[in-house]
Amino acid sequence: MQDRSLAVVASLALAVVFSAAPAAAQPPAGKEKPQAAAPEPAAAPDASSTTTTRKDPNGHTGISPYTEQVLKGQASFVARDIPGAIAAFQEAIKLDASKMLGFYLLGEAMLESGNMAEAETAWTTALGKKGVDELHAKVLFCLADLRERQKNLQAAKEAWAAYSAFLTSNPKATGYPATSTERQKQIDRRVKDEKDYVAVKERIVQREAERQKEAEENAKKDKMNR
């Protein structure tokens, strides 16, 4: 999960910066690098620089305060300063609570800190915010994975089904439908194994009780025959 989180945080944060940068800062036509060739997370632009990055409160001609906080949180996340990342993402949300990205990233940071409950809250809230289909799919994926971590198997199966359904109805949301199918199969197998184990355990308890009863009856007979 950690490697996937780092890659996702980096690609999304960089996408926000490039979309907010002035036209002069954009790569020349035909020179754009494919997403797979994006820089490593640590090489992300420094949102705190006032000399190389133009700023615009609305994010049209330069970087917005919201994007600054997103990048600040991303940098902290990569540096393993998880409390710093959480604080930055929370500040981004305060600046603009209508966007899905801040909640998604906050959930990733909360999960990394070991706080599953807060991660769940952040991701559940994210689903009601504005965001591209691909990001929406990532949030659904994270929630399904989280349900499994919480050992809530029925909810996990439903979450994986919701993820798969979203991918089907939103072709632009690239994702992993095969993962959804496989996880649901694994969950069904685990549920069956747990039911079988309960039945076996009950039979073991019953047999032990019968043996105990038989031993007590034999002891009484031995005592009477003496």
Coordinates of C-alpha atoms in Angstrom, one line a residue:
M1 CA 0.0 0.0 0.0
Q2 CA 2.8 2.4 0.8
D3 CA 4.4 2.3 -2.7
R4 CA 1.0 2.7 -4.3
S5 CA 0.1 5.6 -2.1
L6 CA 3.4 7.5 -2.8
A7 CA 3.0 7.1 -6.5
V8 CA -0.6 8.2 -6.5
V9 CA 0.1 11.2 -4.2
A10 CA 2.9 12.3 -6.5
S11 CA 1.1 12.0 -9.8
L12 CA -2.1 13.8 -8.5
A13 CA -0.2 16.6 -6.9
L14 CA 2.0 17.2 -9.9
A15 CA -1.1 17.2 -12.1
V16 CA -2.6 20.0 -10.0
V17 CA 0.5 22.1 -10.2
F18 CA 0.9 21.8 -14.0
S19 CA -2.8 22.6 -14.5
A20 CA -2.4 25.8 -12.3
A21 CA 0.9 26.9 -13.8
P22 CA 0.9 29.9 -16.2
A23 CA 1.1 29.1 -19.9
A24 CA 4.8 30.2 -20.2
A25 CA 5.7 27.5 -17.6
Q26 CA 4.0 24.7 -19.5
P27 CA 6.2 22.2 -21.5
P28 CA 6.4 23.1 -25.2
A29 CA 3.8 21.5 -27.5
G30 CA 4.8 18.0 -28.4
K31 CA 7.3 17.8 -25.6
E32 CA 5.0 16.6 -22.8
K33 CA 6.3 13.6 -20.9
P34 CA 3.9 10.7 -20.5
Q35 CA 2.5 10.2 -17.0
A36 CA 4.6 7.1 -16.5
A37 CA 7.7 9.2 -16.9
A38 CA 6.7 11.7 -14.2
P39 CA 9.5 12.6 -11.7
E40 CA 9.9 10.8 -8.5
P41 CA 7.8 12.2 -5.6
A42 CA 10.8 13.9 -4.0
A43 CA 11.4 15.9 -7.2
A44 CA 8.0 17.6 -7.0
P45 CA 8.0 21.4 -7.4
D46 CA 8.6 23.4 -4.2
A47 CA 5.2 25.0 -3.5
S48 CA 6.8 27.3 -0.9
S49 CA 9.0 29.1 -3.4
T50 CA 7.9 32.7 -4.2
T51 CA 10.6 33.3 -6.8
T52 CA 9.9 30.5 -9.3
T53 CA 6.2 29.9 -8.8
R54 CA 3.5 32.5 -9.7
K55 CA 0.6 32.6 -7.2
D56 CA -3.1 33.2 -7.8
P57 CA -5.8 32.8 -5.2
N58 CA -8.1 31.4 -7.8
G59 CA -5.5 29.1 -9.3
H60 CA -5.9 30.4 -12.9
T61 CA -2.6 32.1 -13.6
G62 CA -0.5 30.5 -10.8
I63 CA -0.6 28.2 -7.9
S64 CA -3.4 28.6 -5.4
P65 CA -3.2 28.4 -1.6
Y66 CA -5.1 25.1 -1.8
T67 CA -2.6 23.6 -4.2
E68 CA 0.3 24.9 -2.1
Q69 CA -1.0 23.0 0.9
V70 CA -1.6 19.9 -1.2
L71 CA 2.0 20.0 -2.4
K72 CA 3.3 20.8 1.1
G73 CA 1.4 17.7 2.4
Q74 CA 2.8 15.6 -0.4
A75 CA 6.3 16.7 0.4
S76 CA 5.8 15.8 4.1
F77 CA 4.3 12.5 3.1
V78 CA 7.3 11.6 1.0
A79 CA 9.7 12.7 3.8
R80 CA 7.8 10.4 6.2
D81 CA 6.5 13.3 8.2
I82 CA 3.0 12.0 8.4
P83 CA 1.7 14.4 11.1
G84 CA 3.0 17.3 8.9
A85 CA 1.2 15.8 5.9
I86 CA -2.0 15.4 7.8
A87 CA -1.8 19.0 9.0
A88 CA -1.2 20.3 5.4
F89 CA -4.0 18.3 3.9
Q90 CA -6.4 19.4 6.6
E91 CA -5.4 23.0 5.9
A92 CA -6.1 22.4 2.2
I93 CA -9.5 21.2 3.0
K94 CA -10.2 24.3 5.1
L95 CA -9.3 26.4 2.1
D96 CA -11.5 24.5 -0.3
A97 CA -13.8 21.7 1.1
S98 CA -15.5 21.2 -2.2
K99 CA -12.6 19.3 -3.8
M100 CA -12.2 15.5 -3.6
L101 CA -8.4 15.6 -3.8
G102 CA -7.7 17.0 -0.3
F103 CA -9.9 14.4 1.4
Y104 CA -8.4 11.6 -0.6
L105 CA -4.9 12.5 0.3
L106 CA -5.9 13.1 4.0
G107 CA -7.3 9.5 4.0
E108 CA -4.0 8.2 2.7
A109 CA -2.0 10.0 5.4
M110 CA -4.4 8.9 8.1
L111 CA -4.1 5.3 7.0
E112 CA -0.3 5.6 7.0
S113 CA -0.5 6.9 10.6
G114 CA -2.5 3.8 11.6
N115 CA -5.8 5.7 12.1
M116 CA -8.3 3.6 10.0
A117 CA -11.3 5.3 11.4
E118 CA -10.2 8.8 10.3
A119 CA -9.1 7.4 6.9
E120 CA -12.6 6.0 6.5
T121 CA -14.2 9.3 7.4
A122 CA -11.9 11.2 4.9
W123 CA -12.6 8.8 2.0
T124 CA -16.3 8.5 2.7
T125 CA -16.5 12.3 2.7
A126 CA -14.4 12.5 -0.5
L127 CA -17.1 10.6 -2.5
G128 CA -19.4 13.5 -2.1
K129 CA -16.9 16.1 -3.4
K130 CA -15.8 17.3 -6.8
G131 CA -13.2 15.2 -8.6
V132 CA -12.4 13.5 -11.8
D133 CA -13.6 10.0 -12.4
E134 CA -10.2 8.5 -12.0
L135 CA -9.8 10.0 -8.5
H136 CA -13.3 8.8 -7.6
A137 CA -12.3 5.3 -8.6
K138 CA -9.2 5.5 -6.4
V139 CA -11.3 6.5 -3.4
L140 CA -13.6 3.6 -4.0
F141 CA -10.6 1.2 -4.3
C142 CA -9.2 2.6 -1.0
L143 CA -12.5 2.1 0.8
A144 CA -12.9 -1.4 -0.4
D145 CA -9.3 -2.3 0.7
L146 CA -10.0 -0.6 4.0
R147 CA -13.1 -2.7 4.7
E148 CA -10.9 -5.8 4.3
R149 CA -8.3 -4.4 6.7
Q150 CA -11.1 -3.8 9.2
K151 CA -12.2 -7.5 8.6
N152 CA -15.7 -6.3 7.7
L153 CA -16.0 -8.9 4.9
Q154 CA -19.6 -8.2 3.9
A155 CA -19.0 -4.5 3.6
A156 CA -15.7 -5.2 1.8
K157 CA -17.5 -7.3 -0.8
E158 CA -20.1 -4.6 -1.3
A159 CA -17.4 -2.0 -1.6
W160 CA -15.5 -4.0 -4.3
A161 CA -18.7 -4.4 -6.2
A162 CA -19.3 -0.7 -6.0
Y163 CA -15.8 -0.1 -7.3
S164 CA -16.3 -2.5 -10.2
A165 CA -19.7 -0.9 -11.1
F166 CA -18.2 2.6 -11.1
L167 CA -15.5 1.5 -13.6
T168 CA -18.1 -0.1 -15.8
S169 CA -20.3 3.0 -15.9
N170 CA -17.3 5.4 -16.2
P171 CA -15.0 4.2 -18.9
K172 CA -12.6 7.1 -18.4
A173 CA -11.9 6.0 -14.9
T174 CA -9.1 3.6 -15.5
G175 CA -8.8 1.0 -12.7
Y176 CA -8.5 -2.6 -11.9
P177 CA -11.7 -4.5 -12.5
A178 CA -9.9 -7.8 -12.3
T179 CA -8.8 -7.0 -8.7
S180 CA -12.4 -6.4 -7.7
T181 CA -13.5 -9.8 -9.1
E182 CA -10.6 -11.6 -7.4
R183 CA -11.1 -9.8 -4.0
Q184 CA -14.8 -10.8 -4.0
K185 CA -13.8 -14.4 -4.7
Q186 CA -11.3 -14.3 -1.9
I187 CA -13.9 -12.8 0.5
D188 CA -16.4 -15.6 -0.4
R189 CA -13.7 -18.2 0.3
R190 CA -12.9 -16.6 3.7
V191 CA -16.5 -16.5 4.7
K192 CA -17.0 -20.1 3.8
D193 CA -13.8 -21.1 5.7
E194 CA -15.0 -19.2 8.8
K195 CA -18.4 -21.0 8.7
D196 CA -16.7 -24.4 8.2
Y197 CA -14.4 -23.6 11.1
V198 CA -17.3 -22.7 13.4
A199 CA -19.0 -26.0 12.5
V200 CA -15.9 -28.0 13.2
K201 CA -15.3 -26.2 16.4
E202 CA -18.9 -27.0 17.5
R203 CA -18.4 -30.7 16.8
I204 CA -15.1 -30.7 18.7
V205 CA -16.8 -29.1 21.7
Q206 CA -19.7 -31.6 21.5
R207 CA -17.3 -34.6 21.3
E208 CA -15.3 -33.3 24.3
A209 CA -18.5 -33.0 26.3
E210 CA -19.6 -36.5 25.4
R211 CA -16.2 -37.9 26.4
Q212 CA -16.3 -36.0 29.7
K213 CA -19.8 -37.4 30.4
E214 CA -18.7 -40.9 29.5
A215 CA -15.6 -40.6 31.7
E216 CA -17.8 -39.4 34.6
E217 CA -20.2 -42.3 34.1
N218 CA -17.4 -44.9 34.0
A219 CA -16.0 -43.4 37.2
K220 CA -19.3 -43.9 38.9
K221 CA -19.5 -47.5 37.8
D222 CA -16.0 -48.3 39.0
K223 CA -16.9 -46.8 42.4
M224 CA -20.0 -48.9 42.6
N225 CA -18.2 -52.1 41.7
R226 CA -15.6 -51.7 44.4

